[in-house]
Coordinates of C-alpha atoms (C1' of nucleotides) in Angstrom, one line a residue:
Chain A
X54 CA 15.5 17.4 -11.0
X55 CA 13.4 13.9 -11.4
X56 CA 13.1 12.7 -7.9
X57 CA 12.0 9.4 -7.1
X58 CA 10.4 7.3 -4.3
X59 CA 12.8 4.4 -2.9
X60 CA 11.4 1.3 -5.2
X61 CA 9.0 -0.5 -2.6
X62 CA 7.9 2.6 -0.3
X63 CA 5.4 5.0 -0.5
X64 CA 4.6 8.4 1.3
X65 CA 1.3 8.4 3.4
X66 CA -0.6 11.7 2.6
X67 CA -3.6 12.6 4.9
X68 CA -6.3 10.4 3.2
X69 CA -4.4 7.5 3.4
X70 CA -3.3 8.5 6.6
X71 CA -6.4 8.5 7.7
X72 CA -7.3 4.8 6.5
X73 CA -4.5 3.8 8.3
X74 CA -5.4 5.0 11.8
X75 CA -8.9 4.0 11.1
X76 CA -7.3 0.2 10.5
X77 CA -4.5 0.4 13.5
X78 CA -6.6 1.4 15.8
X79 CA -9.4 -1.1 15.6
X80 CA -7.0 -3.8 15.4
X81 CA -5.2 -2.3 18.6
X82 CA -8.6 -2.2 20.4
X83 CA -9.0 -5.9 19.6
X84 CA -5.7 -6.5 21.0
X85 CA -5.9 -4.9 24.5
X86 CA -9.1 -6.5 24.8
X87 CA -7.5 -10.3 24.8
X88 CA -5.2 -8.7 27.2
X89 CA -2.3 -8.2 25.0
X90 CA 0.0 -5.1 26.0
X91 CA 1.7 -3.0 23.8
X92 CA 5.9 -2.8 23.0
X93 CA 8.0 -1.6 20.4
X94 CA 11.8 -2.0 19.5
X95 CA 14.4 -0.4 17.5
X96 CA 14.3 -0.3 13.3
X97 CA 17.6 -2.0 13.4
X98 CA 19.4 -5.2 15.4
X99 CA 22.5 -6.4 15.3
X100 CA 23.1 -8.3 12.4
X101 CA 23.8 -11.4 14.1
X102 CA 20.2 -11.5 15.7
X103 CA 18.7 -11.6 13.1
X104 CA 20.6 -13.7 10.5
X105 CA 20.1 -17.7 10.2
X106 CA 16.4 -17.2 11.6
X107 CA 14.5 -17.1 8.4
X108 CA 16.0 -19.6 6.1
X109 CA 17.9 -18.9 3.0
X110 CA 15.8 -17.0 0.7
X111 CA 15.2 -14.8 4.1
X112 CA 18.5 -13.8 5.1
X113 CA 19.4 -13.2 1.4
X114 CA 16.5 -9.8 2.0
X115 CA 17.6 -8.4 4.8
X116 CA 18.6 -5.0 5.0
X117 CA 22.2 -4.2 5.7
X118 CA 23.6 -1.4 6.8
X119 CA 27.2 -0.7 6.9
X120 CA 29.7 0.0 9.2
X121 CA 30.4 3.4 10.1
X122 CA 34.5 4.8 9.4
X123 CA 36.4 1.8 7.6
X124 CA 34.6 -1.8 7.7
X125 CA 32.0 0.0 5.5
X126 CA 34.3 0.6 3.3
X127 CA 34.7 -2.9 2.5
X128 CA 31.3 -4.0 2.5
X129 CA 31.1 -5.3 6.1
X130 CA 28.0 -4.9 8.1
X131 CA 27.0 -5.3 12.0
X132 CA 23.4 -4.0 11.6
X133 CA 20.6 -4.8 9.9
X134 CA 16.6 -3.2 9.4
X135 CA 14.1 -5.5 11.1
X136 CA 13.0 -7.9 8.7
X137 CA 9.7 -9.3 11.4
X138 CA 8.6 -8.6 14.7
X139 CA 8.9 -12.1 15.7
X140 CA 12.6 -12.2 16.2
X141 CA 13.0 -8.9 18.1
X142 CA 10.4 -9.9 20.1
X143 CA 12.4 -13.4 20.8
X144 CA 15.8 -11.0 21.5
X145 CA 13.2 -8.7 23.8
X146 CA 12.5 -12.0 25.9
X147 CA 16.0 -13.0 25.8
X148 CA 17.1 -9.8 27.8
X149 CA 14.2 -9.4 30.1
X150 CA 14.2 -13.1 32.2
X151 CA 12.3 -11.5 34.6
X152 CA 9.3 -10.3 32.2
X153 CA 5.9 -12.8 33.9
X154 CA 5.2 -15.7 31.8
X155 CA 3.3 -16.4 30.0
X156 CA 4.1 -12.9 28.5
X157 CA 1.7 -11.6 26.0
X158 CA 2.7 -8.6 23.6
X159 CA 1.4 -6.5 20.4
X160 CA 3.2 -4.6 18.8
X161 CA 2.8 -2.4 15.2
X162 CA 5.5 -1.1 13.9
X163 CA 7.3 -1.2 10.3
X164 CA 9.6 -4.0 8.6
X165 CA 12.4 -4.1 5.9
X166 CA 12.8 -7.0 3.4
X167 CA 15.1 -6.1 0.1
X168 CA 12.4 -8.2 -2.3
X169 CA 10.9 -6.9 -5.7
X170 CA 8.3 -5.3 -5.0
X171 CA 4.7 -6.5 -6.8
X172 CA 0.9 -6.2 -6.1
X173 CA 0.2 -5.8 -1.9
X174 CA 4.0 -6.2 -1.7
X175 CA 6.5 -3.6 -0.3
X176 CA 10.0 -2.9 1.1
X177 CA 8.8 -1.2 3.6
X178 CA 5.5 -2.7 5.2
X179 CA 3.9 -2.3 8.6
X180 CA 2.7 -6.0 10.8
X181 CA 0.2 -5.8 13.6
X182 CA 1.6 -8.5 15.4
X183 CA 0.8 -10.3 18.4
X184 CA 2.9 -13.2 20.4
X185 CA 2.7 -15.4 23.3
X186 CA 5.9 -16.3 24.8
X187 CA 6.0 -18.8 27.8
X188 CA 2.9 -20.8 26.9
X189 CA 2.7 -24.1 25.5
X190 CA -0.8 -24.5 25.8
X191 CA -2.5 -24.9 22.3
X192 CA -5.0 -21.9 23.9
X193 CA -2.1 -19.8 23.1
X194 CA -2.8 -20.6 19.0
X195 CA -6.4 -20.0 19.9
X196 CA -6.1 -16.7 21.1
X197 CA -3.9 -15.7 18.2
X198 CA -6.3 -16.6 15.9
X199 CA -9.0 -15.2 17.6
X200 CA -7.6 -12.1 17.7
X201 CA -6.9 -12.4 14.1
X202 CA -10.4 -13.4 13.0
X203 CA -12.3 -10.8 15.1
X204 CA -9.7 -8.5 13.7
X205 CA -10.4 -9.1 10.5
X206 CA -14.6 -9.2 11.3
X207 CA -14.3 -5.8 13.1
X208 CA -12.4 -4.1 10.1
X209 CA -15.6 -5.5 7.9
X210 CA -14.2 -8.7 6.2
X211 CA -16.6 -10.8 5.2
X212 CA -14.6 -13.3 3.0
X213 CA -11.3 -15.2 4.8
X214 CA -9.9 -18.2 5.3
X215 CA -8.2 -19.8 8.2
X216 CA -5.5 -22.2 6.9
X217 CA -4.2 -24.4 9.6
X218 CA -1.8 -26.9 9.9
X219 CA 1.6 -28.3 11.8
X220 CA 5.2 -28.3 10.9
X221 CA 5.4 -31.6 12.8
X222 CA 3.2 -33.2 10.0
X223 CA 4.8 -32.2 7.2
X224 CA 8.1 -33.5 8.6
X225 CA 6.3 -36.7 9.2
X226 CA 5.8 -36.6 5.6
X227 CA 9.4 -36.3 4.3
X228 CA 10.4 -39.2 7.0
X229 CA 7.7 -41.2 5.3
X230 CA 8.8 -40.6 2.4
X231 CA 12.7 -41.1 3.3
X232 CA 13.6 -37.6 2.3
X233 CA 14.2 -36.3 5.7
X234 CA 17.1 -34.8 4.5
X235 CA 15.5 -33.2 1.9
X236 CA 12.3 -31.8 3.9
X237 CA 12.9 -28.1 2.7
X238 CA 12.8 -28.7 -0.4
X239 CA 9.9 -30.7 -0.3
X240 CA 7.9 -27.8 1.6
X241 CA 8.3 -25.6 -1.1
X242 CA 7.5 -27.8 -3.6
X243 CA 4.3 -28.5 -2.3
X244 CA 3.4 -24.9 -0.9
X245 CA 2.6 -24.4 -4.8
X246 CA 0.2 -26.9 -5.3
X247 CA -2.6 -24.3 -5.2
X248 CA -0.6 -22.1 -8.0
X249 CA 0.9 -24.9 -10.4
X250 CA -1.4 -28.2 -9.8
X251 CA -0.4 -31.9 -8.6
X252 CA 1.1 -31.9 -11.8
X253 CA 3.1 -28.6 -11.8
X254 CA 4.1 -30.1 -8.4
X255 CA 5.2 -33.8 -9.5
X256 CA 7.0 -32.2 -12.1
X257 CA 9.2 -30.2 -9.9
X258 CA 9.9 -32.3 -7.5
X259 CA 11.3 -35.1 -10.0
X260 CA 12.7 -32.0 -11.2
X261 CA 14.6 -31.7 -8.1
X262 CA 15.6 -35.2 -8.3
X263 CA 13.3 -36.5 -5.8
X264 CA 12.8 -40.4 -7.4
X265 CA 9.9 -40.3 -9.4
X266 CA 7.6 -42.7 -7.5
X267 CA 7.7 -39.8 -4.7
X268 CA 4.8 -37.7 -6.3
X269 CA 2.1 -40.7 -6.0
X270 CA 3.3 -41.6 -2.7
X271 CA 3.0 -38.3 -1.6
X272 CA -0.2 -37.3 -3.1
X273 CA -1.7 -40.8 -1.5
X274 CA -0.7 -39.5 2.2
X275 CA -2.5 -36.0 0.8
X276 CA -5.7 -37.5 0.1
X277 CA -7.9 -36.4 2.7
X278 CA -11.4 -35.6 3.3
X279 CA -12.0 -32.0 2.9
X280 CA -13.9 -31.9 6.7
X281 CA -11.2 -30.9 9.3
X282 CA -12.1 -33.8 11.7
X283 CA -11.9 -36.5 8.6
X284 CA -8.9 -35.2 7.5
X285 CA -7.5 -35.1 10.9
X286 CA -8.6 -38.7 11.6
X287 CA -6.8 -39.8 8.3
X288 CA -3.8 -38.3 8.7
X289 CA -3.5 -39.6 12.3
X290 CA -3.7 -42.9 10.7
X291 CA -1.2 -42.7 8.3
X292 CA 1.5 -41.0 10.0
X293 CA 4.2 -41.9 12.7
X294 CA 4.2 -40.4 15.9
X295 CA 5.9 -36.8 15.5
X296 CA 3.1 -36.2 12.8
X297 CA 0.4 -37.3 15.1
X298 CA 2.2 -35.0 17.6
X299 CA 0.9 -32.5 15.3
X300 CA -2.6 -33.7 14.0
X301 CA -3.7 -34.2 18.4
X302 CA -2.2 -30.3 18.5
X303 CA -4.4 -29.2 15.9
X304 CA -7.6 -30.7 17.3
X305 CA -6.9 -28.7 20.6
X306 CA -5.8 -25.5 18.9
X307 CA -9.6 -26.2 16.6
X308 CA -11.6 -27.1 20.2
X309 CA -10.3 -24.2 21.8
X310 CA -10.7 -21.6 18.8
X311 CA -14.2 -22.8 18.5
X312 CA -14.6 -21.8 22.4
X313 CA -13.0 -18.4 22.1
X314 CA -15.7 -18.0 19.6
X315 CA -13.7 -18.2 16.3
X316 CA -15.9 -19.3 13.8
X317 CA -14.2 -22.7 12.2
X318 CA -16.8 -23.2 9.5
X319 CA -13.9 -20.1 8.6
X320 CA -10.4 -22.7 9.4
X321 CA -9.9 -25.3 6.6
X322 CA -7.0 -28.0 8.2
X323 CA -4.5 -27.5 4.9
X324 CA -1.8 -30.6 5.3
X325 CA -0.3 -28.9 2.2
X326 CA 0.7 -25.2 3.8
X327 CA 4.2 -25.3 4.4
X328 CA 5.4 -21.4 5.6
X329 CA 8.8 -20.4 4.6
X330 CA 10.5 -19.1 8.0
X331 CA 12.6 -21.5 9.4
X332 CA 11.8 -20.7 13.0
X333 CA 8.5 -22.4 13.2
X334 CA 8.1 -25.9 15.2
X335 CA 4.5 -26.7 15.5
X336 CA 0.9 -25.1 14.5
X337 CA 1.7 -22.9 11.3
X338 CA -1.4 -20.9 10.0
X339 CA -2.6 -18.2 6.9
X340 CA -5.1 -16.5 6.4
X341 CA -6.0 -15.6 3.1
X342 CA -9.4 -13.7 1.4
X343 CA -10.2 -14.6 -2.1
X344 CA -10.5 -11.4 -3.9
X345 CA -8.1 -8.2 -3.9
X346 CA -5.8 -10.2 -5.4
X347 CA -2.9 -10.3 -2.4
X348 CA -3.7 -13.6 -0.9
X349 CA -2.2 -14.2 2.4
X350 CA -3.3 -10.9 4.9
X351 CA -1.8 -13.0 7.9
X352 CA 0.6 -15.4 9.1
X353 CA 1.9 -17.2 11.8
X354 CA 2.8 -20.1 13.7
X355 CA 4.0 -21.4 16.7
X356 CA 8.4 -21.3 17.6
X357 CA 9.5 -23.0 20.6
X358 CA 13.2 -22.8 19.7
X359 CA 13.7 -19.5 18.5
X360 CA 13.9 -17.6 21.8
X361 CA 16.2 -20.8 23.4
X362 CA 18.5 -19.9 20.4
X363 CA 19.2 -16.2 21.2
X364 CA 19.5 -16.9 25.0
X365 CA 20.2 -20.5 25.6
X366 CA 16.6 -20.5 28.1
X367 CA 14.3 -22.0 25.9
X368 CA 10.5 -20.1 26.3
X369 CA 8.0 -22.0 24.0
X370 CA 6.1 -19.2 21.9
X371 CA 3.4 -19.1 19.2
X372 CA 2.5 -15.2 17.2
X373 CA 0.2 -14.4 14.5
X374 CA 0.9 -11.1 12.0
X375 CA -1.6 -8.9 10.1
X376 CA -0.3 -7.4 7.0
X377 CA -1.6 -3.9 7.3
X378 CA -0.6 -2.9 3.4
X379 CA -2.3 -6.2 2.4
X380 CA -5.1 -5.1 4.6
X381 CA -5.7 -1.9 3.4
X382 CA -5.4 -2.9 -0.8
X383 CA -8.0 -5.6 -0.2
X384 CA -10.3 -2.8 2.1
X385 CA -9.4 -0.4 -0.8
X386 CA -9.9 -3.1 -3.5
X387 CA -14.0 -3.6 -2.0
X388 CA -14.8 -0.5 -1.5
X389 CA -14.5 -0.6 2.5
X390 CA -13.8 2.4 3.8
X391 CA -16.6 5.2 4.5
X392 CA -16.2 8.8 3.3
X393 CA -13.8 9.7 5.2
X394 CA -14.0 13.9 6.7
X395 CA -10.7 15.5 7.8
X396 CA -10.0 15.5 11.7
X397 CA -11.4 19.3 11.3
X398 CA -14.4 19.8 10.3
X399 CA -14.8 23.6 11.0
X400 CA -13.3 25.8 8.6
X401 CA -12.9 29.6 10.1
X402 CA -12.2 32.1 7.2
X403 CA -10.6 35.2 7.3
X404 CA -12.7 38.2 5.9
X405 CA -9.9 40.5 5.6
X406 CA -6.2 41.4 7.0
X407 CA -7.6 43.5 9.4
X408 CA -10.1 41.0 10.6
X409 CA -7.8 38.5 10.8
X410 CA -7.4 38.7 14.2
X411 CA -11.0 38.3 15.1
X412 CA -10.8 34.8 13.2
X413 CA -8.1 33.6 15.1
X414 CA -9.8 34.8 18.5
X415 CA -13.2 32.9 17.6
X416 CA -10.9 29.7 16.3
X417 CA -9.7 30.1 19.3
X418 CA -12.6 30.0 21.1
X419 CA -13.8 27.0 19.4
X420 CA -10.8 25.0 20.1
X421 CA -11.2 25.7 23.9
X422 CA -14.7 24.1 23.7
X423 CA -12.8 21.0 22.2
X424 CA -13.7 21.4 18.5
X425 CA -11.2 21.0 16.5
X426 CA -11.0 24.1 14.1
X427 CA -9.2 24.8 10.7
X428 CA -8.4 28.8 10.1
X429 CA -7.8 29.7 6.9
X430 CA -3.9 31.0 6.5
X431 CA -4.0 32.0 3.2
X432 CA -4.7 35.3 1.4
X433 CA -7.7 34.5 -0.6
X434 CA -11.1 36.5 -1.0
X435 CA -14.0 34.9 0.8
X436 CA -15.7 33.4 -2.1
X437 CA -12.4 31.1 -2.4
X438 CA -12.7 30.6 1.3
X439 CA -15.9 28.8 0.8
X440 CA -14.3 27.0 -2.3
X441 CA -11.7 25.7 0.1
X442 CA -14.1 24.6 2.5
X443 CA -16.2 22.5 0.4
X444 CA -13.5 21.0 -1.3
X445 CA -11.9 19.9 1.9
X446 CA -15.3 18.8 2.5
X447 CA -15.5 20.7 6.1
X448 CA -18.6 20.4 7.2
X449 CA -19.5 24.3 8.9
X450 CA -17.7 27.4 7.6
X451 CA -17.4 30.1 10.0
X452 CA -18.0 33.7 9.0
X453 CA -16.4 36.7 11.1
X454 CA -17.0 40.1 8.8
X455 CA -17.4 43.7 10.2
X456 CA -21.3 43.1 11.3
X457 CA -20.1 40.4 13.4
X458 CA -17.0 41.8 15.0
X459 CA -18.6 44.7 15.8
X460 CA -21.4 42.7 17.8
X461 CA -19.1 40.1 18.9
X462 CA -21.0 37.3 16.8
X463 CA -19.9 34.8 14.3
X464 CA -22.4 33.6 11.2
X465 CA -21.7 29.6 10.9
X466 CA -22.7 28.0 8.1
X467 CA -23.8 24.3 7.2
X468 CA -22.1 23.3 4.4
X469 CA -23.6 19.9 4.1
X470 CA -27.6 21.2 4.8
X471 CA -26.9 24.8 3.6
X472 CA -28.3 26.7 6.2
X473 CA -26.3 29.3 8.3
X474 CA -27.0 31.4 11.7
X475 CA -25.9 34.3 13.2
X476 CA -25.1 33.7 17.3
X477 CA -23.2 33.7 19.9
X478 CA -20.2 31.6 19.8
X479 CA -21.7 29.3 22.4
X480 CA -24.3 28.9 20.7
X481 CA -22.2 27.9 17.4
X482 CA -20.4 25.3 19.9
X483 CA -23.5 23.8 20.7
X484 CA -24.8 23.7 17.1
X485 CA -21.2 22.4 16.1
X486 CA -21.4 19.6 18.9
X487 CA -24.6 18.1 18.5
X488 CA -24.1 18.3 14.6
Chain B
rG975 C1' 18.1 -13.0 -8.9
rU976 C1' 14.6 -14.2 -13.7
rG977 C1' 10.7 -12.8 -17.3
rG978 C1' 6.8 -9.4 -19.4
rG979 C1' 4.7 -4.6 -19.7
rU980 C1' 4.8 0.8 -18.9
rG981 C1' 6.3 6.2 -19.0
rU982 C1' 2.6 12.4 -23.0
rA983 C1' -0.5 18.7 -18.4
rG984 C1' -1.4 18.2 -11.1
rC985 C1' -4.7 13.3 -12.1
rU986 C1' -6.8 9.6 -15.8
rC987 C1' -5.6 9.0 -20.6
rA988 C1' -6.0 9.9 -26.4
rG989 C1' -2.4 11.0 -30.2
rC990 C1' -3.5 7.2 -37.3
rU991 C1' 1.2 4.7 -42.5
rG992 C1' 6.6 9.9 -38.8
rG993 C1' 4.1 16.2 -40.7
rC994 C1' 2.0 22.8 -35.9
rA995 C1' 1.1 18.6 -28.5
rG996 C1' -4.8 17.1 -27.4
rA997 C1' -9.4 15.8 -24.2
rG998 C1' -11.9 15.1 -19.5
rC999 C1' -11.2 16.1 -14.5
rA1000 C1' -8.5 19.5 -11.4
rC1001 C1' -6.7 24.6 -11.1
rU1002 C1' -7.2 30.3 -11.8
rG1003 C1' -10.3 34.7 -13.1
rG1004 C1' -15.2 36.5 -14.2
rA1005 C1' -21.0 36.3 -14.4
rU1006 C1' -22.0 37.2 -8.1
rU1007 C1' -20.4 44.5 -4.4
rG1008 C1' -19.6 39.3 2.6
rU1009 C1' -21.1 32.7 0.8
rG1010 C1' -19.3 26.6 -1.5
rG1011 C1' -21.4 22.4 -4.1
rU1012 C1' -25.1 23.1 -10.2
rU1013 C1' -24.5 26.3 -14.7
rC1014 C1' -22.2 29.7 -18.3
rC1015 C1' -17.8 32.5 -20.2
rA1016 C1' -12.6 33.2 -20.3
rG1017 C1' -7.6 31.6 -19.0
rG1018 C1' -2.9 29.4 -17.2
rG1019 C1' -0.3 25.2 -17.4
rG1020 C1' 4.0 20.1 -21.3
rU1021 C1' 12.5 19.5 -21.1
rC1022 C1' 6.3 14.0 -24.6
rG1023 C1' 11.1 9.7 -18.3
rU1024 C1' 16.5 10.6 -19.7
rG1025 C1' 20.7 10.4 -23.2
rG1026 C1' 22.2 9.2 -28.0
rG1027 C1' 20.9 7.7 -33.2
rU1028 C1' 18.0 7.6 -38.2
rU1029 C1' 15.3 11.5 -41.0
rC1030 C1' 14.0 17.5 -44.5
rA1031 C1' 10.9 16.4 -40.2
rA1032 C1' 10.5 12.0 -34.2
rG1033 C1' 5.5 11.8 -28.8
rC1034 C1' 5.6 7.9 -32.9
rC1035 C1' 11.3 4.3 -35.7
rC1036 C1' 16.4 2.3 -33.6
rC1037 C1' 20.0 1.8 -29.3
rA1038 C1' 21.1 2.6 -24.3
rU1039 C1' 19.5 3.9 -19.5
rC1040 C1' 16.2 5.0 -15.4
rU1041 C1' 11.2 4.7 -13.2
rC1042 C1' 6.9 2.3 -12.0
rC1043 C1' 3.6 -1.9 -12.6
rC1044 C1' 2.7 -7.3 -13.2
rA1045 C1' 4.4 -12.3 -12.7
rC1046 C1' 8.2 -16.0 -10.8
rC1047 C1' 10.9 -16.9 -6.0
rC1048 C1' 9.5 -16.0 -1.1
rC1049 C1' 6.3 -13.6 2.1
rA1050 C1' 2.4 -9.8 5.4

RNA sequence: GUGGGUGUAGCUCAGCUGGCAGAGCACUGGAUUGUGGUUCCAGGGGUCGUGGGUUCAAGCCCCAUCUCCCACCCCA
């Protein structure tokens, strides 16, 4: 029988495993340091939560699931597989009115979206996400890209890119323009400039039927210096007062960053970055690395609305998500993780069935002196024993035979200098310990 | 939802104008009677994704189908 992995998902076998931890847990360190505190919610909401939060294309990849007994029958759902940690986290605040605002959480769990899967792109995906609810301060945006940034430092990224911008100015755009009605379908025109051109662009959007003098207009309010303050300074001259709502917010969110220590020689002001979810209001950012080929490794934005819509009490709130999957293919892609040993790095054989309980006494042994310890369970001579070791690349082998049982001694061997002792089995501890 | 590729040993792949299914790595045994990584010798492994068709003969040609990958859309 052919068996098959659901299209989109993979198993994690102990190597990868182990590159996952390695990234989740320096990320969670960086977390708890800016004070974020950890929660988690169910894989699945009720359908209604999570629908009309996302936009079109969104709600057309959420996961469905279908009712149990008879409405399933017929198609109907009332649940649904997480498709973010953003809205969950907006229901989470919406039941909890007495949670201390501001309220600052993390949380790193898996998603669900029902998209074709491609390169650093998956049905199922994990986000390291943090959010501040209750905060209007643009110091809320600086902390979440702080923590993003000395994420991505601390995991070893050299190359990345802070794009930064505000929904309020590209809706000051499409009023400029006179196509305020039309502002979605503007944004996503022009989120492909950097794929398709000004021309690709221009021809879509008369594509569209936007009137063909739009693309000239549009590129004149575009043309900005490439140095944040310049471009902020021009943009604040040219647009009406919701955009420069936005462009004064992004000078504060850029001040502040810069004092949390976030290097903005790294943040490039991008009036052209336009973010598909629906639920954003102000300060949208990226972050993208040039090489590994999957772009964006994190996103985010500020959402004052969404949690008001889920409750009715409006709490302002701003998040930022790491892509771990995108993460991990770029850290792959350069080479960035070490040579990784298994979490045991003694390997106990077993010289014979009659010896076998020896072994498991001095693995035992070892194990009470906190080392962890691998016994061998198979039925294999000891020259395969050895061959196992290495090969899980176990650093000591340890050798109970008849000499040593009968004078209550073990032989340990270094595998990786290739020198072996016979002692005591403190003795082996303290060997083991101090490598 | 749209388009383009792909599928042969556990893994990476080769296989000519159709003519006996291959390599490297991995694995197993031995040279070594209590010791790995190097070397040498020997060996086990395949419904050629699946189902049809053409042919004396199909891994190769034709049709269908599935898988995975890549791109679009959108996103992490």
């Amino acid at each position: 029988m052919a068996v098959f992995l659901p299209k989109g998902t993979r198993d994690f076998l102990p190597l990868q495993m182990r590159q996952r931890r390695q990234v989740i847990e320096t990320v969670r360190a960086v977390f708890v340091r800016h004070g974020f505190e950890a929660l988690e919610t169910p894989a699945f909401e009720r359908i209604e939560t999570l629908t009309g939060k996302y936009g079109e294309e969104g709600d057309r990849l959420i996961y469905k699931i279908l009712k149990r007994g008879k409405g399933g029958e017929q198609g109907e759902a009332d649940l649904a597989l997480r498709y973010d940690l953003t809205v969950p986290f907006a229901r989470v605040l919406s039941m909890n009115q007495d949670l201390r605002l501001p309220f600052k959480r993390f949380q790193m769990q898996p998603v669900w979206r029902a998209d074709r899967p491609q390169k650093g792109r998956f049905r199922e995906f994990w986000q390291c996400d943090v959010d501040v609810a209750g905060s209007t301060s643009p110091a809320a945006e600086a902390e979440c890209l702080a923590v993003a940034t000395e994420s991505l430092q601390e995991l070893g990224f050299t190359g990345f890119t802070v794009l930064l911008n505000d929904r309020r100015i590209l809706a000051s755009f499409a009023r400029l323009l006179g196509v305020e009605a039309r502002e979605g379908a503007l944004l996503v025109a022009l989120d492909k400039l950097d794929k398709v051109g000004k021309d690709g662009v221009s021809a879509e959007l008369t594509g569209r039927g936007f009137p063909p003098e739009l693309p000239e207009r549009l590129w004149a309010l575009l043309d900005v210096p490439a140095e944040n303050d310049a471009a902020l300074d021009a943009l604040e001259a040219r647009l009406d007062q919701g955009g420069r709502d936005g462009v004064a917010a992004l000078r504060q969110v850029l001040s502040l960053s810069a004092a949390l220590g976030v290097d903005l020689s790294r943040v490039q002001v991008a009036p052209t970055l336009a973010r598909g979810l629906d639920y954003y209001t102000g300060p949208v950012y990226e972050i993208v690395v040039a090489d590994g080929g999957v772009g964006t490794v994190a996103g985010g934005g500020r959402y004052d609305g969404l949690i008001g819509l889920l409750s009715g009490r409006e709490v302002p709130a701003v998040g930022i998500a790491l892509g771990l999957e995108r993460l991990l293919t770029v850290m792959e892609e350069r080479g960035m993780f070490a040579d990784l040993t298994p979490e045991a790095e003694v390997f106990v054989t077993v010289f014979s069935p009659a010896l076998l309980e020896a072994s498991l006494k001095v693995g035992a042994g070892l194990r009470a002196r906190g080392i962890p310890v691998e016994i061998y369970l198979g039925d294999r001579k000891l020259k395969a024993q050895f061959k196992e070791a290495d090969a899980r690349k176990s650093r000591w082998v340890v050798v109970v035979g008849p000499d040593e049982a009968t004078a209550g001694t073990l032989t340990l061997k270094d595998l990786r200098r290739g020198g072996q002792r016979v002692c005591a089995i403190d003795e082996a501890a303290e060997a083991i310990l101090t490598g």
